[in-house]
Amino acid sequence: MDDAYRRSSGAGANPASGAPGHPSTGIRARSVLRSTAYPVLLTATLATAAAAVTLGWEPALVSPLFLMGVLSYLTVLEQLIPHDRSWHPTRSEWRWYGVYFLLTMAGSAVAQSLVSLAVSGLAPSGPRPLLWAETAGALLTGSLISYAMHRFSHVNPLLWRLHGVHHVPRKVNVANNGVNHVLDIVLAQGLVQLGLALAGFSREAVLASGLFVAAQGYFAHANIDVRIGPLNHLLASPEQHRLHHSTDLAEAGHYGSDLAVWDHLFRSYTWRPGRRPAAIGLGDPSTFPGTGEIVSTLLHPLRPRRGESGPG
């Protein structure tokens, strides 16, 4: 056993090795964080959804406040238990990501407002199923629509010119989950909300499922060293979503950002324990403006497509 291993594992340490500040204490603390980070997030999500529905909280206030809490929690975890420290945003990237986040929030708000009247107008007035069952139905319905739209955006040249913006960064972290073309968000969120409206789900079910989807989506994009074991076959995770951002299209499946069941069902599930992406980003970075070129990025879909490679 060499000295480096002794230092990292605590082997041969004296009885005081458990004292605060000792390396082994930090190792144990990080191990506890890796085990509890996701259960804590799920518990907080379920508790918030239950309180919002029971107490009749206004979705327009609950959703953004909850999202900010999720972002803060995951940002702290990225510092404490990072998957790859080189994926931390630089100071300039934080500024860019902040602008994209605001555009993403605006696009989501526009999409929801376009169908909000339809949700209330189409919701049936008769007896409703149990809320937990209706929420599960809303989650499955919205998740399937989102999966289909996401996968189609990777094969349709026009939609790829919108969605490809999200794949420009060469790192995956919770901050750049908001790097999107605003029209991509309007289309994707609008289709999901319209589907839920046409299915007649109640506002409470849409809110509860939406909180889970938001938390799950940002969790899957987080640069944290967390493993969820067998739950990978049911729910999306950072382990899977890093592969989605791979430059190797053979391994870049995982179009579900909340549930993993659709990837299994439609044969786009590529993850296995220990599998890591070959590289992150676009196969041909020259086909899109850089993330910091925000105006060029927004205008990119309007420009001629001469010399561009296909979707990736």
PDB file of C-alpha atoms in Angstrom:
ATOM      1  CA  MET A   1       0.000   0.000   0.000  1.00  0.00           C
ATOM      2  CA  ASP A   2       1.680   3.247  -1.077  1.00  0.00           C
ATOM      3  CA  ASP A   3       1.658   6.597   0.706  1.00  0.00           C
ATOM      4  CA  ALA A   4      -0.827   8.177  -1.694  1.00  0.00           C
ATOM      5  CA  TYR A   5      -3.354   5.443  -1.026  1.00  0.00           C
ATOM      6  CA  ARG A   6      -2.807   5.750   2.721  1.00  0.00           C
ATOM      7  CA  ARG A   7      -3.459   9.466   2.557  1.00  0.00           C
ATOM      8  CA  SER A   8      -6.633   9.146   0.453  1.00  0.00           C
ATOM      9  CA  SER A   9      -8.147   6.169   2.248  1.00  0.00           C
ATOM     10  CA  GLY A  10      -7.085   6.975   5.798  1.00  0.00           C
ATOM     11  CA  ALA A  11      -5.359   3.597   6.151  1.00  0.00           C
ATOM     12  CA  GLY A  12      -3.079   3.466   9.147  1.00  0.00           C
ATOM     13  CA  ALA A  13      -4.516   6.685  10.571  1.00  0.00           C
ATOM     14  CA  ASN A  14      -4.392   7.306  14.293  1.00  0.00           C
ATOM     15  CA  PRO A  15      -7.536   7.406  16.504  1.00  0.00           C
ATOM     16  CA  ALA A  16      -7.854  11.137  15.948  1.00  0.00           C
ATOM     17  CA  SER A  17      -8.480  10.586  12.233  1.00  0.00           C
ATOM     18  CA  GLY A  18     -12.180  11.159  12.714  1.00  0.00           C
ATOM     19  CA  ALA A  19     -11.580  14.655  14.053  1.00  0.00           C
ATOM     20  CA  PRO A  20     -13.071  17.567  12.115  1.00  0.00           C
ATOM     21  CA  GLY A  21     -10.791  18.756   9.356  1.00  0.00           C
ATOM     22  CA  HIS A  22      -9.088  15.400   8.840  1.00  0.00           C
ATOM     23  CA  PRO A  23      -9.131  14.148   5.202  1.00  0.00           C
ATOM     24  CA  SER A  24     -11.070  10.994   6.095  1.00  0.00           C
ATOM     25  CA  THR A  25     -13.828  13.135   7.602  1.00  0.00           C
ATOM     26  CA  GLY A  26     -14.213  14.970   4.301  1.00  0.00           C
ATOM     27  CA  ILE A  27     -14.269  11.668   2.401  1.00  0.00           C
ATOM     28  CA  ARG A  28     -17.039  10.328   4.623  1.00  0.00           C
ATOM     29  CA  ALA A  29     -18.995  13.585   4.306  1.00  0.00           C
ATOM     30  CA  ARG A  30     -18.809  13.434   0.499  1.00  0.00           C
ATOM     31  CA  SER A  31     -19.892   9.801   0.589  1.00  0.00           C
ATOM     32  CA  VAL A  32     -22.945  10.732   2.665  1.00  0.00           C
ATOM     33  CA  LEU A  33     -23.750  13.566   0.240  1.00  0.00           C
ATOM     34  CA  ARG A  34     -23.561  11.227  -2.756  1.00  0.00           C
ATOM     35  CA  SER A  35     -26.004   8.863  -1.062  1.00  0.00           C
ATOM     36  CA  THR A  36     -28.485  11.460   0.197  1.00  0.00           C
ATOM     37  CA  ALA A  37     -28.408  14.214  -2.457  1.00  0.00           C
ATOM     38  CA  TYR A  38     -31.042  12.681  -4.714  1.00  0.00           C
ATOM     39  CA  PRO A  39     -33.407  11.399  -1.965  1.00  0.00           C
ATOM     40  CA  VAL A  40     -33.348  14.884  -0.439  1.00  0.00           C
ATOM     41  CA  LEU A  41     -34.267  16.433  -3.792  1.00  0.00           C
ATOM     42  CA  LEU A  42     -37.109  13.947  -4.366  1.00  0.00           C
ATOM     43  CA  THR A  43     -38.454  14.443  -0.841  1.00  0.00           C
ATOM     44  CA  ALA A  44     -38.388  18.229  -1.200  1.00  0.00           C
ATOM     45  CA  THR A  45     -40.142  17.992  -4.571  1.00  0.00           C
ATOM     46  CA  LEU A  46     -42.919  15.745  -3.259  1.00  0.00           C
ATOM     47  CA  ALA A  47     -43.358  17.909  -0.145  1.00  0.00           C
ATOM     48  CA  THR A  48     -43.590  21.093  -2.220  1.00  0.00           C
ATOM     49  CA  ALA A  49     -46.077  19.520  -4.636  1.00  0.00           C
ATOM     50  CA  ALA A  50     -48.239  18.235  -1.774  1.00  0.00           C
ATOM     51  CA  ALA A  51     -48.215  21.612  -0.006  1.00  0.00           C
ATOM     52  CA  ALA A  52     -48.942  23.521  -3.220  1.00  0.00           C
ATOM     53  CA  VAL A  53     -51.942  21.344  -4.047  1.00  0.00           C
ATOM     54  CA  THR A  54     -53.286  21.128  -0.491  1.00  0.00           C
ATOM     55  CA  LEU A  55     -52.908  24.817   0.299  1.00  0.00           C
ATOM     56  CA  GLY A  56     -53.893  26.052  -3.155  1.00  0.00           C
ATOM     57  CA  TRP A  57     -50.668  27.907  -3.892  1.00  0.00           C
ATOM     58  CA  GLU A  58     -50.531  29.920  -7.098  1.00  0.00           C
ATOM     59  CA  PRO A  59     -48.548  27.981  -9.758  1.00  0.00           C
ATOM     60  CA  ALA A  60     -47.154  31.199 -11.248  1.00  0.00           C
ATOM     61  CA  LEU A  61     -45.393  31.857  -7.933  1.00  0.00           C
ATOM     62  CA  VAL A  62     -44.639  28.323  -6.765  1.00  0.00           C
ATOM     63  CA  SER A  63     -42.941  27.092  -9.944  1.00  0.00           C
ATOM     64  CA  PRO A  64     -40.227  29.795 -10.313  1.00  0.00           C
ATOM     65  CA  LEU A  65     -39.503  29.905  -6.575  1.00  0.00           C
ATOM     66  CA  PHE A  66     -39.193  26.132  -6.450  1.00  0.00           C
ATOM     67  CA  LEU A  67     -36.948  26.167  -9.510  1.00  0.00           C
ATOM     68  CA  MET A  68     -34.626  28.720  -7.918  1.00  0.00           C
ATOM     69  CA  GLY A  69     -34.408  26.505  -4.838  1.00  0.00           C
ATOM     70  CA  VAL A  70     -33.522  23.483  -6.979  1.00  0.00           C
ATOM     71  CA  LEU A  71     -30.880  25.473  -8.887  1.00  0.00           C
ATOM     72  CA  SER A  72     -29.311  26.730  -5.651  1.00  0.00           C
ATOM     73  CA  TYR A  73     -29.247  23.241  -4.140  1.00  0.00           C
ATOM     74  CA  LEU A  74     -27.663  21.622  -7.200  1.00  0.00           C
ATOM     75  CA  THR A  75     -25.150  24.467  -7.639  1.00  0.00           C
ATOM     76  CA  VAL A  76     -23.908  23.894  -4.093  1.00  0.00           C
ATOM     77  CA  LEU A  77     -23.687  20.144  -4.726  1.00  0.00           C
ATOM     78  CA  GLU A  78     -21.629  20.785  -7.869  1.00  0.00           C
ATOM     79  CA  GLN A  79     -19.018  22.444  -5.656  1.00  0.00           C
ATOM     80  CA  LEU A  80     -19.097  19.743  -2.973  1.00  0.00           C
ATOM     81  CA  ILE A  81     -19.314  16.555  -5.061  1.00  0.00           C
ATOM     82  CA  PRO A  82     -18.473  17.465  -8.668  1.00  0.00           C
ATOM     83  CA  HIS A  83     -18.306  14.849 -11.398  1.00  0.00           C
ATOM     84  CA  ASP A  84     -15.699  16.870 -13.318  1.00  0.00           C
ATOM     85  CA  ARG A  85     -14.227  20.063 -11.863  1.00  0.00           C
ATOM     86  CA  SER A  86     -13.257  21.286 -15.335  1.00  0.00           C
ATOM     87  CA  TRP A  87     -16.972  21.503 -16.138  1.00  0.00           C
ATOM     88  CA  HIS A  88     -17.554  24.278 -13.597  1.00  0.00           C
ATOM     89  CA  PRO A  89     -18.709  27.484 -15.351  1.00  0.00           C
ATOM     90  CA  THR A  90     -16.177  30.268 -15.694  1.00  0.00           C
ATOM     91  CA  ARG A  91     -17.098  33.795 -14.648  1.00  0.00           C
ATOM     92  CA  SER A  92     -17.915  34.812 -18.227  1.00  0.00           C
ATOM     93  CA  GLU A  93     -19.951  31.624 -18.752  1.00  0.00           C
ATOM     94  CA  TRP A  94     -22.056  32.440 -15.702  1.00  0.00           C
ATOM     95  CA  ARG A  95     -22.992  35.736 -17.387  1.00  0.00           C
ATOM     96  CA  TRP A  96     -23.912  34.022 -20.653  1.00  0.00           C
ATOM     97  CA  TYR A  97     -25.824  31.282 -18.894  1.00  0.00           C
ATOM     98  CA  GLY A  98     -27.766  33.878 -16.918  1.00  0.00           C
ATOM     99  CA  VAL A  99     -28.981  35.533 -20.128  1.00  0.00           C
ATOM    100  CA  TYR A 100     -29.990  32.192 -21.631  1.00  0.00           C
ATOM    101  CA  PHE A 101     -31.769  31.212 -18.411  1.00  0.00           C
ATOM    102  CA  LEU A 102     -33.879  34.368 -18.558  1.00  0.00           C
ATOM    103  CA  LEU A 103     -34.691  33.684 -22.227  1.00  0.00           C
ATOM    104  CA  THR A 104     -35.630  30.104 -21.366  1.00  0.00           C
ATOM    105  CA  MET A 105     -37.908  31.272 -18.549  1.00  0.00           C
ATOM    106  CA  ALA A 106     -39.514  33.801 -20.879  1.00  0.00           C
ATOM    107  CA  GLY A 107     -40.049  31.174 -23.579  1.00  0.00           C
ATOM    108  CA  SER A 108     -41.587  28.790 -21.076  1.00  0.00           C
ATOM    109  CA  ALA A 109     -43.910  31.514 -19.783  1.00  0.00           C
ATOM    110  CA  VAL A 110     -45.021  32.371 -23.327  1.00  0.00           C
ATOM    111  CA  ALA A 111     -45.711  28.712 -24.112  1.00  0.00           C
ATOM    112  CA  GLN A 112     -47.728  28.206 -20.960  1.00  0.00           C
ATOM    113  CA  SER A 113     -49.715  31.402 -21.403  1.00  0.00           C
ATOM    114  CA  LEU A 114     -50.669  30.362 -24.948  1.00  0.00           C
ATOM    115  CA  VAL A 115     -52.486  27.292 -23.653  1.00  0.00           C
ATOM    116  CA  SER A 116     -53.430  28.261 -20.085  1.00  0.00           C
ATOM    117  CA  LEU A 117     -56.964  29.214 -21.101  1.00  0.00           C
ATOM    118  CA  ALA A 118     -57.356  25.915 -22.892  1.00  0.00           C
ATOM    119  CA  VAL A 119     -56.282  24.027 -19.759  1.00  0.00           C
ATOM    120  CA  SER A 120     -59.015  25.631 -17.663  1.00  0.00           C
ATOM    121  CA  GLY A 121     -61.561  25.513 -20.469  1.00  0.00           C
ATOM    122  CA  LEU A 122     -61.028  21.868 -21.379  1.00  0.00           C
ATOM    123  CA  ALA A 123     -60.776  20.445 -17.888  1.00  0.00           C
ATOM    124  CA  PRO A 124     -63.862  18.278 -17.254  1.00  0.00           C
ATOM    125  CA  SER A 125     -66.267  19.467 -14.566  1.00  0.00           C
ATOM    126  CA  GLY A 126     -67.451  15.992 -13.479  1.00  0.00           C
ATOM    127  CA  PRO A 127     -65.902  13.607 -10.929  1.00  0.00           C
ATOM    128  CA  ARG A 128     -62.134  13.389 -11.203  1.00  0.00           C
ATOM    129  CA  PRO A 129     -59.797  10.473 -10.523  1.00  0.00           C
ATOM    130  CA  LEU A 130     -57.658  10.448  -7.408  1.00  0.00           C
ATOM    131  CA  LEU A 131     -55.139  13.262  -7.615  1.00  0.00           C
ATOM    132  CA  TRP A 132     -52.136  10.951  -7.302  1.00  0.00           C
ATOM    133  CA  ALA A 133     -53.389   8.855 -10.227  1.00  0.00           C
ATOM    134  CA  GLU A 134     -54.162  11.949 -12.303  1.00  0.00           C
ATOM    135  CA  THR A 135     -50.717  13.381 -11.526  1.00  0.00           C
ATOM    136  CA  ALA A 136     -49.072  10.150 -12.651  1.00  0.00           C
ATOM    137  CA  GLY A 137     -51.101  10.306 -15.857  1.00  0.00           C
ATOM    138  CA  ALA A 138     -50.081  13.919 -16.459  1.00  0.00           C
ATOM    139  CA  LEU A 139     -46.431  13.022 -15.856  1.00  0.00           C
ATOM    140  CA  LEU A 140     -46.503  10.107 -18.299  1.00  0.00           C
ATOM    141  CA  THR A 141     -48.367  12.122 -20.934  1.00  0.00           C
ATOM    142  CA  GLY A 142     -46.159  15.189 -20.726  1.00  0.00           C
ATOM    143  CA  SER A 143     -43.001  13.089 -20.558  1.00  0.00           C
ATOM    144  CA  LEU A 144     -43.922  11.143 -23.697  1.00  0.00           C
ATOM    145  CA  ILE A 145     -44.666  14.327 -25.666  1.00  0.00           C
ATOM    146  CA  SER A 146     -41.395  15.860 -24.473  1.00  0.00           C
ATOM    147  CA  TYR A 147     -39.457  12.713 -25.420  1.00  0.00           C
ATOM    148  CA  ALA A 148     -40.974  12.631 -28.908  1.00  0.00           C
ATOM    149  CA  MET A 149     -40.310  16.323 -29.533  1.00  0.00           C
ATOM    150  CA  HIS A 150     -36.756  16.063 -28.217  1.00  0.00           C
ATOM    151  CA  ARG A 151     -35.923  13.034 -30.340  1.00  0.00           C
ATOM    152  CA  PHE A 152     -37.486  14.572 -33.457  1.00  0.00           C
ATOM    153  CA  SER A 153     -35.418  17.723 -32.862  1.00  0.00           C
ATOM    154  CA  HIS A 154     -32.287  15.622 -33.294  1.00  0.00           C
ATOM    155  CA  VAL A 155     -33.266  14.283 -36.713  1.00  0.00           C
ATOM    156  CA  ASN A 156     -35.218  17.148 -38.296  1.00  0.00           C
ATOM    157  CA  PRO A 157     -32.813  19.710 -39.842  1.00  0.00           C
ATOM    158  CA  LEU A 158     -35.016  22.720 -39.129  1.00  0.00           C
ATOM    159  CA  LEU A 159     -35.692  21.811 -35.495  1.00  0.00           C
ATOM    160  CA  TRP A 160     -32.035  20.908 -35.001  1.00  0.00           C
ATOM    161  CA  ARG A 161     -31.065  24.478 -35.881  1.00  0.00           C
ATOM    162  CA  LEU A 162     -33.032  25.463 -32.789  1.00  0.00           C
ATOM    163  CA  HIS A 163     -32.252  22.589 -30.456  1.00  0.00           C
ATOM    164  CA  GLY A 164     -28.569  22.298 -31.418  1.00  0.00           C
ATOM    165  CA  VAL A 165     -27.947  25.511 -29.454  1.00  0.00           C
ATOM    166  CA  HIS A 166     -28.274  23.432 -26.284  1.00  0.00           C
ATOM    167  CA  HIS A 167     -25.469  21.113 -27.408  1.00  0.00           C
ATOM    168  CA  VAL A 168     -22.878  23.791 -28.151  1.00  0.00           C
ATOM    169  CA  PRO A 169     -21.238  23.872 -24.663  1.00  0.00           C
ATOM    170  CA  ARG A 170     -18.430  21.365 -24.158  1.00  0.00           C
ATOM    171  CA  LYS A 171     -19.381  20.767 -20.565  1.00  0.00           C
ATOM    172  CA  VAL A 172     -22.570  19.674 -18.789  1.00  0.00           C
ATOM    173  CA  ASN A 173     -23.651  21.483 -15.635  1.00  0.00           C
ATOM    174  CA  VAL A 174     -26.790  22.759 -13.976  1.00  0.00           C
ATOM    175  CA  ALA A 175     -26.170  26.344 -15.159  1.00  0.00           C
ATOM    176  CA  ASN A 176     -26.044  25.563 -18.872  1.00  0.00           C
ATOM    177  CA  ASN A 177     -29.220  23.491 -18.765  1.00  0.00           C
ATOM    178  CA  GLY A 178     -30.840  26.831 -19.590  1.00  0.00           C
ATOM    179  CA  VAL A 179     -28.756  27.332 -22.748  1.00  0.00           C
ATOM    180  CA  ASN A 180     -31.527  27.006 -25.322  1.00  0.00           C
ATOM    181  CA  HIS A 181     -32.921  28.856 -28.298  1.00  0.00           C
ATOM    182  CA  VAL A 182     -36.036  30.609 -27.060  1.00  0.00           C
ATOM    183  CA  LEU A 183     -38.112  29.237 -29.973  1.00  0.00           C
ATOM    184  CA  ASP A 184     -37.051  25.697 -29.069  1.00  0.00           C
ATOM    185  CA  ILE A 185     -38.503  26.223 -25.602  1.00  0.00           C
ATOM    186  CA  VAL A 186     -41.710  27.787 -26.924  1.00  0.00           C
ATOM    187  CA  LEU A 187     -42.298  24.834 -29.273  1.00  0.00           C
ATOM    188  CA  ALA A 188     -41.372  22.079 -26.834  1.00  0.00           C
ATOM    189  CA  GLN A 189     -43.186  23.526 -23.821  1.00  0.00           C
ATOM    190  CA  GLY A 190     -46.143  24.602 -25.927  1.00  0.00           C
ATOM    191  CA  LEU A 191     -46.656  21.060 -27.251  1.00  0.00           C
ATOM    192  CA  VAL A 192     -46.440  19.566 -23.769  1.00  0.00           C
ATOM    193  CA  GLN A 193     -48.893  22.069 -22.306  1.00  0.00           C
ATOM    194  CA  LEU A 194     -51.265  21.646 -25.229  1.00  0.00           C
ATOM    195  CA  GLY A 195     -51.170  17.872 -24.856  1.00  0.00           C
ATOM    196  CA  LEU A 196     -51.992  18.121 -21.161  1.00  0.00           C
ATOM    197  CA  ALA A 197     -54.806  20.552 -21.936  1.00  0.00           C
ATOM    198  CA  LEU A 198     -56.344  18.317 -24.586  1.00  0.00           C
ATOM    199  CA  ALA A 199     -56.150  15.349 -22.191  1.00  0.00           C
ATOM    200  CA  GLY A 200     -58.117  17.393 -19.645  1.00  0.00           C
ATOM    201  CA  PHE A 201     -55.767  17.154 -16.679  1.00  0.00           C
ATOM    202  CA  SER A 202     -56.547  19.423 -13.733  1.00  0.00           C
ATOM    203  CA  ARG A 203     -54.410  22.410 -12.816  1.00  0.00           C
ATOM    204  CA  GLU A 204     -53.328  20.637  -9.620  1.00  0.00           C
ATOM    205  CA  ALA A 205     -52.111  17.560 -11.499  1.00  0.00           C
ATOM    206  CA  VAL A 206     -50.254  19.698 -14.048  1.00  0.00           C
ATOM    207  CA  LEU A 207     -48.586  21.695 -11.261  1.00  0.00           C
ATOM    208  CA  ALA A 208     -47.528  18.637  -9.259  1.00  0.00           C
ATOM    209  CA  SER A 209     -46.126  16.803 -12.283  1.00  0.00           C
ATOM    210  CA  GLY A 210     -44.470  20.003 -13.524  1.00  0.00           C
ATOM    211  CA  LEU A 211     -42.534  20.458 -10.286  1.00  0.00           C
ATOM    212  CA  PHE A 212     -41.177  16.922 -10.593  1.00  0.00           C
ATOM    213  CA  VAL A 213     -40.241  17.419 -14.250  1.00  0.00           C
ATOM    214  CA  ALA A 214     -38.401  20.674 -13.459  1.00  0.00           C
ATOM    215  CA  ALA A 215     -36.440  19.156 -10.573  1.00  0.00           C
ATOM    216  CA  GLN A 216     -35.650  16.011 -12.533  1.00  0.00           C
ATOM    217  CA  GLY A 217     -34.527  17.908 -15.632  1.00  0.00           C
ATOM    218  CA  TYR A 218     -32.061  20.098 -13.759  1.00  0.00           C
ATOM    219  CA  PHE A 219     -30.848  17.155 -11.672  1.00  0.00           C
ATOM    220  CA  ALA A 220     -30.103  15.140 -14.819  1.00  0.00           C
ATOM    221  CA  HIS A 221     -28.035  18.034 -16.176  1.00  0.00           C
ATOM    222  CA  ALA A 222     -26.066  18.624 -12.968  1.00  0.00           C
ATOM    223  CA  ASN A 223     -22.300  18.144 -12.788  1.00  0.00           C
ATOM    224  CA  ILE A 224     -22.488  16.026  -9.638  1.00  0.00           C
ATOM    225  CA  ASP A 225     -20.988  12.679  -8.745  1.00  0.00           C
ATOM    226  CA  VAL A 226     -24.230  10.901  -7.847  1.00  0.00           C
ATOM    227  CA  ARG A 227     -25.336   7.400  -8.801  1.00  0.00           C
ATOM    228  CA  ILE A 228     -28.934   6.241  -8.461  1.00  0.00           C
ATOM    229  CA  GLY A 229     -28.424   2.529  -9.177  1.00  0.00           C
ATOM    230  CA  PRO A 230     -31.429   0.556 -10.473  1.00  0.00           C
ATOM    231  CA  LEU A 231     -33.502   3.759 -10.552  1.00  0.00           C
ATOM    232  CA  ASN A 232     -31.561   4.583 -13.735  1.00  0.00           C
ATOM    233  CA  HIS A 233     -33.981   2.305 -15.563  1.00  0.00           C
ATOM    234  CA  LEU A 234     -36.979   4.360 -14.414  1.00  0.00           C
ATOM    235  CA  LEU A 235     -35.712   7.924 -14.032  1.00  0.00           C
ATOM    236  CA  ALA A 236     -33.271  10.131 -15.930  1.00  0.00           C
ATOM    237  CA  SER A 237     -29.971  10.832 -14.174  1.00  0.00           C
ATOM    238  CA  PRO A 238     -26.702  12.726 -14.681  1.00  0.00           C
ATOM    239  CA  GLU A 239     -25.040   9.415 -15.560  1.00  0.00           C
ATOM    240  CA  GLN A 240     -27.363   9.008 -18.544  1.00  0.00           C
ATOM    241  CA  HIS A 241     -27.683  12.604 -19.634  1.00  0.00           C
ATOM    242  CA  ARG A 242     -23.942  13.098 -20.042  1.00  0.00           C
ATOM    243  CA  LEU A 243     -24.115  10.449 -22.729  1.00  0.00           C
ATOM    244  CA  HIS A 244     -26.876  12.393 -24.466  1.00  0.00           C
ATOM    245  CA  HIS A 245     -24.391  15.249 -24.897  1.00  0.00           C
ATOM    246  CA  SER A 246     -21.702  12.966 -26.316  1.00  0.00           C
ATOM    247  CA  THR A 247     -20.164  13.747 -29.704  1.00  0.00           C
ATOM    248  CA  ASP A 248     -20.395  10.001 -30.444  1.00  0.00           C
ATOM    249  CA  LEU A 249     -23.932   9.611 -31.821  1.00  0.00           C
ATOM    250  CA  ALA A 250     -23.848   5.851 -31.248  1.00  0.00           C
ATOM    251  CA  GLU A 251     -24.006   6.425 -27.490  1.00  0.00           C
ATOM    252  CA  ALA A 252     -25.893   9.737 -27.432  1.00  0.00           C
ATOM    253  CA  GLY A 253     -29.425   8.447 -26.811  1.00  0.00           C
ATOM    254  CA  HIS A 254     -31.388   9.309 -23.676  1.00  0.00           C
ATOM    255  CA  TYR A 255     -33.908  11.836 -24.964  1.00  0.00           C
ATOM    256  CA  GLY A 256     -35.956  11.652 -21.777  1.00  0.00           C
ATOM    257  CA  SER A 257     -34.926  14.315 -19.284  1.00  0.00           C
ATOM    258  CA  ASP A 258     -37.299  13.147 -16.551  1.00  0.00           C
ATOM    259  CA  LEU A 259     -38.216   9.477 -17.125  1.00  0.00           C
ATOM    260  CA  ALA A 260     -35.990   6.772 -18.612  1.00  0.00           C
ATOM    261  CA  VAL A 261     -38.860   4.426 -19.541  1.00  0.00           C
ATOM    262  CA  TRP A 262     -39.395   5.930 -23.010  1.00  0.00           C
ATOM    263  CA  ASP A 263     -35.723   5.452 -23.884  1.00  0.00           C
ATOM    264  CA  HIS A 264     -36.086   1.798 -22.951  1.00  0.00           C
ATOM    265  CA  LEU A 265     -39.342   1.425 -24.869  1.00  0.00           C
ATOM    266  CA  PHE A 266     -38.098   3.164 -28.025  1.00  0.00           C
ATOM    267  CA  ARG A 267     -34.580   1.693 -27.920  1.00  0.00           C
ATOM    268  CA  SER A 268     -32.607   4.874 -27.286  1.00  0.00           C
ATOM    269  CA  TYR A 269     -31.227   3.709 -23.919  1.00  0.00           C
ATOM    270  CA  THR A 270     -27.433   3.336 -24.130  1.00  0.00           C
ATOM    271  CA  TRP A 271     -26.203   3.741 -20.554  1.00  0.00           C
ATOM    272  CA  ARG A 272     -24.555   0.980 -18.547  1.00  0.00           C
ATOM    273  CA  PRO A 273     -22.796   1.258 -15.173  1.00  0.00           C
ATOM    274  CA  GLY A 274     -19.495   3.078 -15.524  1.00  0.00           C
ATOM    275  CA  ARG A 275     -20.055   4.236 -19.101  1.00  0.00           C
ATOM    276  CA  ARG A 276     -18.801   7.769 -19.797  1.00  0.00           C
ATOM    277  CA  PRO A 277     -19.176   9.939 -22.929  1.00  0.00           C
ATOM    278  CA  ALA A 278     -16.307  10.036 -25.414  1.00  0.00           C
ATOM    279  CA  ALA A 279     -16.447  13.845 -25.558  1.00  0.00           C
ATOM    280  CA  ILE A 280     -19.058  16.551 -24.912  1.00  0.00           C
ATOM    281  CA  GLY A 281     -20.481  19.015 -27.431  1.00  0.00           C
ATOM    282  CA  LEU A 282     -21.061  19.092 -31.183  1.00  0.00           C
ATOM    283  CA  GLY A 283     -19.374  16.792 -33.669  1.00  0.00           C
ATOM    284  CA  ASP A 284     -18.711  19.890 -35.795  1.00  0.00           C
ATOM    285  CA  PRO A 285     -18.633  22.985 -33.550  1.00  0.00           C
ATOM    286  CA  SER A 286     -18.350  25.287 -36.574  1.00  0.00           C
ATOM    287  CA  THR A 287     -22.015  24.666 -37.477  1.00  0.00           C
ATOM    288  CA  PHE A 288     -23.278  26.839 -34.590  1.00  0.00           C
ATOM    289  CA  PRO A 289     -22.186  30.145 -33.070  1.00  0.00           C
ATOM    290  CA  GLY A 290     -20.370  29.963 -29.754  1.00  0.00           C
ATOM    291  CA  THR A 291     -22.459  30.097 -26.584  1.00  0.00           C
ATOM    292  CA  GLY A 292     -21.225  33.620 -25.846  1.00  0.00           C
ATOM    293  CA  GLU A 293     -22.451  34.889 -29.222  1.00  0.00           C
ATOM    294  CA  ILE A 294     -26.014  35.309 -28.022  1.00  0.00           C
ATOM    295  CA  VAL A 295     -27.380  37.524 -30.802  1.00  0.00           C
ATOM    296  CA  SER A 296     -25.821  35.326 -33.503  1.00  0.00           C
ATOM    297  CA  THR A 297     -27.293  32.282 -31.781  1.00  0.00           C
ATOM    298  CA  LEU A 298     -30.795  33.744 -31.783  1.00  0.00           C
ATOM    299  CA  LEU A 299     -30.493  34.634 -35.482  1.00  0.00           C
ATOM    300  CA  HIS A 300     -28.851  31.332 -36.457  1.00  0.00           C
ATOM    301  CA  PRO A 301     -32.065  29.539 -37.603  1.00  0.00           C
ATOM    302  CA  LEU A 302     -32.720  32.343 -40.109  1.00  0.00           C
ATOM    303  CA  ARG A 303     -29.356  32.081 -41.817  1.00  0.00           C
ATOM    304  CA  PRO A 304     -28.595  30.004 -44.934  1.00  0.00           C
ATOM    305  CA  ARG A 305     -27.647  26.384 -44.243  1.00  0.00           C
ATOM    306  CA  ARG A 306     -24.846  26.134 -46.788  1.00  0.00           C
ATOM    307  CA  GLY A 307     -22.061  23.794 -45.684  1.00  0.00           C
ATOM    308  CA  GLU A 308     -23.779  22.646 -42.479  1.00  0.00           C
ATOM    309  CA  SER A 309     -23.633  19.059 -41.352  1.00  0.00           C
ATOM    310  CA  GLY A 310     -26.844  17.301 -40.411  1.00  0.00           C
ATOM    311  CA  PRO A 311     -28.438  16.981 -36.978  1.00  0.00           C
ATOM    312  CA  GLY A 312     -26.425  15.260 -34.304  1.00  0.00           C
TER     313      GLY A 312
END
